[in-house]
Amino acid sequence: MFDNQSFLRLTAPLLRLMILNILCQNSSYGYEITNTIRSLYPINESSVYTALRELSEEKLVTCQFVVIKGKLRKYYSIASSGRETLKQYNPICRKQLCDILNVIATN
């Protein structure tokens, strides 16, 4: 998809901040989070689920199971510690995302 894929590498810390940023707006489930990120950057679903698991283990996000149309979904929400982490690192995240989006726009 992109010629400069090595330059555009989405690091694990940046992915985690992106997820926190998404969850800061609304609770969501893994597939929806993956699709939101994929609208900006091609990513494997497994990378998102790994990051979600790590964020959950670190108590930066919480999760609960919800039945919707007979299907069990695991919804993630940002925890207060996740909001603090996002406040601390969000300027770095925004700078890196802008760099990535600028390269994408020029290709």
Short mmCIF file of N, CA and C in Angstrom, two decimals:
data_model
loop_
_atom_site.label_atom_id
_atom_site.label_comp_id
_atom_site.label_asym_id
_atom_site.label_seq_id
_atom_site.Cartn_x
_atom_site.Cartn_y
_atom_site.Cartn_z
N MET A 1 0.81 -1.20 0.00
CA MET A 1 0.00 0.00 0.00
C MET A 1 0.86 1.26 0.00
N PHE A 2 1.93 1.29 0.83
CA PHE A 2 2.79 2.45 0.90
C PHE A 2 4.21 2.06 0.52
N ASP A 3 4.90 2.96 -0.18
CA ASP A 3 6.28 2.69 -0.58
C ASP A 3 7.23 2.79 0.59
N ASN A 4 6.95 3.67 1.50
CA ASN A 4 7.85 3.91 2.63
C ASN A 4 7.40 3.16 3.88
N GLN A 5 7.02 1.90 3.72
CA GLN A 5 6.46 1.13 4.84
C GLN A 5 7.42 1.07 6.03
N SER A 6 8.72 0.95 5.78
CA SER A 6 9.65 0.86 6.90
C SER A 6 9.66 2.18 7.69
N PHE A 7 9.54 3.31 6.98
CA PHE A 7 9.48 4.60 7.67
C PHE A 7 8.18 4.73 8.46
N LEU A 8 7.12 4.14 7.93
CA LEU A 8 5.80 4.30 8.51
C LEU A 8 5.48 3.26 9.57
N ARG A 9 6.47 2.63 10.12
CA ARG A 9 6.25 1.59 11.11
C ARG A 9 5.51 2.16 12.32
N LEU A 10 4.41 1.54 12.63
CA LEU A 10 3.61 1.94 13.78
C LEU A 10 4.16 1.20 14.98
N THR A 11 4.82 1.91 15.88
CA THR A 11 5.44 1.28 17.04
C THR A 11 4.38 0.85 18.04
N ALA A 12 4.73 -0.11 18.89
CA ALA A 12 3.79 -0.59 19.91
C ALA A 12 3.36 0.53 20.85
N PRO A 13 4.26 1.39 21.33
CA PRO A 13 3.81 2.49 22.20
C PRO A 13 2.84 3.44 21.50
N LEU A 14 3.09 3.72 20.24
CA LEU A 14 2.20 4.61 19.50
C LEU A 14 0.84 3.93 19.30
N LEU A 15 0.84 2.65 18.99
CA LEU A 15 -0.42 1.91 18.84
C LEU A 15 -1.22 1.95 20.14
N ARG A 16 -0.55 1.76 21.25
CA ARG A 16 -1.24 1.79 22.55
C ARG A 16 -1.84 3.17 22.81
N LEU A 17 -1.12 4.23 22.47
CA LEU A 17 -1.65 5.58 22.65
C LEU A 17 -2.82 5.84 21.70
N MET A 18 -2.74 5.30 20.50
CA MET A 18 -3.87 5.45 19.56
C MET A 18 -5.11 4.78 20.13
N ILE A 19 -4.95 3.59 20.68
CA ILE A 19 -6.08 2.88 21.27
C ILE A 19 -6.65 3.66 22.44
N LEU A 20 -5.80 4.18 23.30
CA LEU A 20 -6.29 4.98 24.43
C LEU A 20 -7.05 6.20 23.92
N ASN A 21 -6.54 6.81 22.88
CA ASN A 21 -7.21 7.98 22.30
C ASN A 21 -8.58 7.62 21.76
N ILE A 22 -8.69 6.48 21.09
CA ILE A 22 -9.98 6.01 20.58
C ILE A 22 -10.95 5.75 21.74
N LEU A 23 -10.45 5.08 22.78
CA LEU A 23 -11.31 4.74 23.91
C LEU A 23 -11.66 5.95 24.77
N CYS A 24 -10.89 6.99 24.65
CA CYS A 24 -11.19 8.22 25.38
C CYS A 24 -12.50 8.83 24.87
N GLN A 25 -12.81 8.57 23.62
CA GLN A 25 -14.03 9.09 23.01
C GLN A 25 -15.24 8.22 23.30
N ASN A 26 -15.09 6.88 23.18
CA ASN A 26 -16.19 5.94 23.41
C ASN A 26 -15.63 4.59 23.81
N SER A 27 -16.42 3.82 24.53
CA SER A 27 -16.09 2.41 24.74
C SER A 27 -16.25 1.72 23.39
N SER A 28 -15.47 0.67 23.18
CA SER A 28 -15.52 0.00 21.89
C SER A 28 -15.03 -1.43 22.03
N TYR A 29 -15.26 -2.23 21.00
CA TYR A 29 -14.77 -3.60 20.99
C TYR A 29 -13.61 -3.71 20.00
N GLY A 30 -12.84 -4.78 20.12
CA GLY A 30 -11.59 -4.93 19.39
C GLY A 30 -11.68 -4.75 17.89
N TYR A 31 -12.67 -5.37 17.27
CA TYR A 31 -12.79 -5.29 15.81
C TYR A 31 -13.07 -3.85 15.37
N GLU A 32 -13.89 -3.15 16.11
CA GLU A 32 -14.19 -1.76 15.78
C GLU A 32 -12.95 -0.88 15.96
N ILE A 33 -12.18 -1.12 17.00
CA ILE A 33 -10.94 -0.38 17.22
C ILE A 33 -9.97 -0.64 16.07
N THR A 34 -9.86 -1.91 15.68
CA THR A 34 -8.99 -2.28 14.56
C THR A 34 -9.39 -1.53 13.29
N ASN A 35 -10.67 -1.50 12.99
CA ASN A 35 -11.13 -0.82 11.78
C ASN A 35 -10.88 0.69 11.83
N THR A 36 -11.01 1.27 13.00
CA THR A 36 -10.72 2.70 13.16
C THR A 36 -9.26 2.97 12.84
N ILE A 37 -8.37 2.15 13.37
CA ILE A 37 -6.94 2.33 13.12
C ILE A 37 -6.62 2.04 11.66
N ARG A 38 -7.25 1.00 11.10
CA ARG A 38 -7.02 0.65 9.68
C ARG A 38 -7.44 1.77 8.74
N SER A 39 -8.35 2.63 9.16
CA SER A 39 -8.73 3.75 8.30
C SER A 39 -7.57 4.73 8.14
N LEU A 40 -6.58 4.64 9.03
CA LEU A 40 -5.40 5.50 8.96
C LEU A 40 -4.14 4.76 8.55
N TYR A 41 -4.06 3.48 8.93
CA TYR A 41 -2.82 2.73 8.78
C TYR A 41 -3.12 1.24 8.66
N PRO A 42 -2.46 0.55 7.73
CA PRO A 42 -2.70 -0.89 7.61
C PRO A 42 -2.08 -1.63 8.80
N ILE A 43 -2.87 -2.39 9.51
CA ILE A 43 -2.39 -3.07 10.72
C ILE A 43 -3.05 -4.43 10.84
N ASN A 44 -2.32 -5.35 11.44
CA ASN A 44 -2.88 -6.67 11.72
C ASN A 44 -3.80 -6.60 12.93
N GLU A 45 -4.89 -7.31 12.85
CA GLU A 45 -5.83 -7.36 13.96
C GLU A 45 -5.16 -7.90 15.22
N SER A 46 -4.25 -8.85 15.05
CA SER A 46 -3.57 -9.44 16.22
C SER A 46 -2.75 -8.41 16.98
N SER A 47 -2.18 -7.44 16.28
CA SER A 47 -1.41 -6.38 16.95
C SER A 47 -2.31 -5.56 17.86
N VAL A 48 -3.51 -5.27 17.40
CA VAL A 48 -4.45 -4.49 18.20
C VAL A 48 -4.87 -5.28 19.44
N TYR A 49 -5.18 -6.56 19.25
CA TYR A 49 -5.61 -7.37 20.39
C TYR A 49 -4.47 -7.58 21.40
N THR A 50 -3.25 -7.68 20.92
CA THR A 50 -2.10 -7.77 21.84
C THR A 50 -1.99 -6.49 22.66
N ALA A 51 -2.11 -5.35 22.00
CA ALA A 51 -2.03 -4.06 22.70
C ALA A 51 -3.18 -3.93 23.70
N LEU A 52 -4.38 -4.35 23.31
CA LEU A 52 -5.52 -4.28 24.23
C LEU A 52 -5.30 -5.16 25.47
N ARG A 53 -4.75 -6.34 25.24
CA ARG A 53 -4.46 -7.23 26.38
C ARG A 53 -3.45 -6.59 27.33
N GLU A 54 -2.39 -6.01 26.77
CA GLU A 54 -1.36 -5.35 27.58
C GLU A 54 -1.94 -4.16 28.34
N LEU A 55 -2.75 -3.35 27.67
CA LEU A 55 -3.37 -2.20 28.32
C LEU A 55 -4.29 -2.65 29.46
N SER A 56 -4.98 -3.75 29.24
CA SER A 56 -5.86 -4.30 30.26
C SER A 56 -5.06 -4.82 31.46
N GLU A 57 -3.98 -5.53 31.18
CA GLU A 57 -3.12 -6.05 32.25
C GLU A 57 -2.51 -4.93 33.08
N GLU A 58 -2.22 -3.81 32.44
CA GLU A 58 -1.64 -2.66 33.13
C GLU A 58 -2.70 -1.76 33.77
N LYS A 59 -3.96 -2.18 33.65
CA LYS A 59 -5.09 -1.45 34.24
C LYS A 59 -5.29 -0.06 33.64
N LEU A 60 -4.86 0.11 32.37
CA LEU A 60 -5.08 1.37 31.68
C LEU A 60 -6.43 1.36 30.97
N VAL A 61 -6.94 0.16 30.70
CA VAL A 61 -8.29 0.01 30.16
C VAL A 61 -9.01 -1.06 30.98
N THR A 62 -10.32 -0.98 30.97
CA THR A 62 -11.15 -2.00 31.60
C THR A 62 -11.95 -2.68 30.50
N CYS A 63 -12.44 -3.86 30.80
CA CYS A 63 -13.26 -4.54 29.80
C CYS A 63 -14.44 -5.21 30.48
N GLN A 64 -15.49 -5.32 29.70
CA GLN A 64 -16.69 -6.02 30.17
C GLN A 64 -17.33 -6.70 28.98
N PHE A 65 -18.01 -7.81 29.25
CA PHE A 65 -18.68 -8.55 28.20
C PHE A 65 -20.12 -8.08 28.10
N VAL A 66 -20.56 -7.87 26.86
CA VAL A 66 -21.91 -7.40 26.59
C VAL A 66 -22.49 -8.29 25.50
N VAL A 67 -23.76 -8.71 25.67
CA VAL A 67 -24.44 -9.49 24.64
C VAL A 67 -25.21 -8.53 23.75
N ILE A 68 -24.89 -8.56 22.45
CA ILE A 68 -25.56 -7.71 21.47
C ILE A 68 -26.03 -8.62 20.33
N LYS A 69 -27.33 -8.60 20.10
CA LYS A 69 -27.94 -9.45 19.06
C LYS A 69 -27.50 -10.90 19.21
N GLY A 70 -27.48 -11.36 20.44
CA GLY A 70 -27.15 -12.75 20.72
C GLY A 70 -25.67 -13.08 20.67
N LYS A 71 -24.81 -12.09 20.40
CA LYS A 71 -23.37 -12.32 20.34
C LYS A 71 -22.70 -11.66 21.54
N LEU A 72 -21.75 -12.38 22.10
CA LEU A 72 -20.99 -11.86 23.23
C LEU A 72 -19.82 -11.03 22.70
N ARG A 73 -19.75 -9.77 23.13
CA ARG A 73 -18.66 -8.89 22.72
C ARG A 73 -17.94 -8.37 23.96
N LYS A 74 -16.65 -8.24 23.82
CA LYS A 74 -15.82 -7.70 24.89
C LYS A 74 -15.60 -6.22 24.60
N TYR A 75 -16.19 -5.37 25.39
CA TYR A 75 -16.06 -3.92 25.22
C TYR A 75 -14.96 -3.39 26.14
N TYR A 76 -14.15 -2.51 25.58
CA TYR A 76 -13.06 -1.88 26.31
C TYR A 76 -13.41 -0.43 26.60
N SER A 77 -13.01 0.03 27.77
CA SER A 77 -13.19 1.43 28.18
C SER A 77 -11.88 1.91 28.77
N ILE A 78 -11.63 3.19 28.64
CA ILE A 78 -10.40 3.75 29.21
C ILE A 78 -10.59 3.92 30.71
N ALA A 79 -9.58 3.55 31.48
CA ALA A 79 -9.59 3.72 32.93
C ALA A 79 -8.99 5.10 33.26
N SER A 80 -9.17 5.54 34.49
CA SER A 80 -8.63 6.85 34.88
C SER A 80 -7.11 6.88 34.72
N SER A 81 -6.43 5.78 35.00
CA SER A 81 -4.98 5.73 34.80
C SER A 81 -4.64 5.81 33.32
N GLY A 82 -5.50 5.29 32.46
CA GLY A 82 -5.31 5.40 31.02
C GLY A 82 -5.45 6.84 30.55
N ARG A 83 -6.40 7.55 31.15
CA ARG A 83 -6.57 8.98 30.80
C ARG A 83 -5.33 9.78 31.21
N GLU A 84 -4.76 9.46 32.37
CA GLU A 84 -3.55 10.16 32.82
C GLU A 84 -2.38 9.85 31.88
N THR A 85 -2.25 8.60 31.48
CA THR A 85 -1.19 8.22 30.54
C THR A 85 -1.37 8.97 29.22
N LEU A 86 -2.59 9.04 28.75
CA LEU A 86 -2.87 9.73 27.49
C LEU A 86 -2.53 11.21 27.59
N LYS A 87 -2.87 11.84 28.70
CA LYS A 87 -2.52 13.26 28.89
C LYS A 87 -1.01 13.46 28.85
N GLN A 88 -0.30 12.55 29.46
CA GLN A 88 1.15 12.67 29.56
C GLN A 88 1.83 12.49 28.20
N TYR A 89 1.35 11.52 27.42
CA TYR A 89 2.03 11.18 26.17
C TYR A 89 1.34 11.64 24.90
N ASN A 90 0.17 12.23 25.00
CA ASN A 90 -0.58 12.60 23.82
C ASN A 90 0.17 13.56 22.88
N PRO A 91 0.92 14.54 23.37
CA PRO A 91 1.66 15.41 22.43
C PRO A 91 2.65 14.62 21.57
N ILE A 92 3.31 13.62 22.14
CA ILE A 92 4.24 12.77 21.39
C ILE A 92 3.48 11.98 20.34
N CYS A 93 2.35 11.42 20.76
CA CYS A 93 1.50 10.63 19.87
C CYS A 93 1.04 11.48 18.69
N ARG A 94 0.58 12.67 18.94
CA ARG A 94 0.09 13.54 17.87
C ARG A 94 1.19 13.88 16.88
N LYS A 95 2.38 14.15 17.36
CA LYS A 95 3.51 14.46 16.48
C LYS A 95 3.82 13.27 15.58
N GLN A 96 3.90 12.07 16.15
CA GLN A 96 4.22 10.89 15.35
C GLN A 96 3.11 10.60 14.34
N LEU A 97 1.86 10.75 14.75
CA LEU A 97 0.75 10.52 13.82
C LEU A 97 0.77 11.53 12.68
N CYS A 98 1.05 12.77 12.99
CA CYS A 98 1.13 13.79 11.94
C CYS A 98 2.24 13.45 10.95
N ASP A 99 3.38 12.99 11.45
CA ASP A 99 4.48 12.60 10.57
C ASP A 99 4.04 11.47 9.64
N ILE A 100 3.38 10.46 10.19
CA ILE A 100 2.91 9.33 9.39
C ILE A 100 1.91 9.80 8.35
N LEU A 101 0.93 10.59 8.76
CA LEU A 101 -0.11 11.05 7.84
C LEU A 101 0.45 11.95 6.75
N ASN A 102 1.45 12.74 7.06
CA ASN A 102 2.08 13.59 6.04
C ASN A 102 2.78 12.75 4.98
N VAL A 103 3.44 11.68 5.38
CA VAL A 103 4.09 10.81 4.41
C VAL A 103 3.06 10.11 3.55
N ILE A 104 1.98 9.64 4.16
CA ILE A 104 0.91 8.98 3.41
C ILE A 104 0.32 9.93 2.39
N ALA A 105 0.08 11.17 2.80
CA ALA A 105 -0.55 12.16 1.91
C ALA A 105 0.33 12.49 0.71
N THR A 106 1.64 12.41 0.86
CA THR A 106 2.53 12.74 -0.25
C THR A 106 2.76 11.58 -1.20
N ASN A 107 2.32 10.37 -0.82
CA ASN A 107 2.48 9.18 -1.70
C ASN A 107 1.31 8.97 -2.58
#
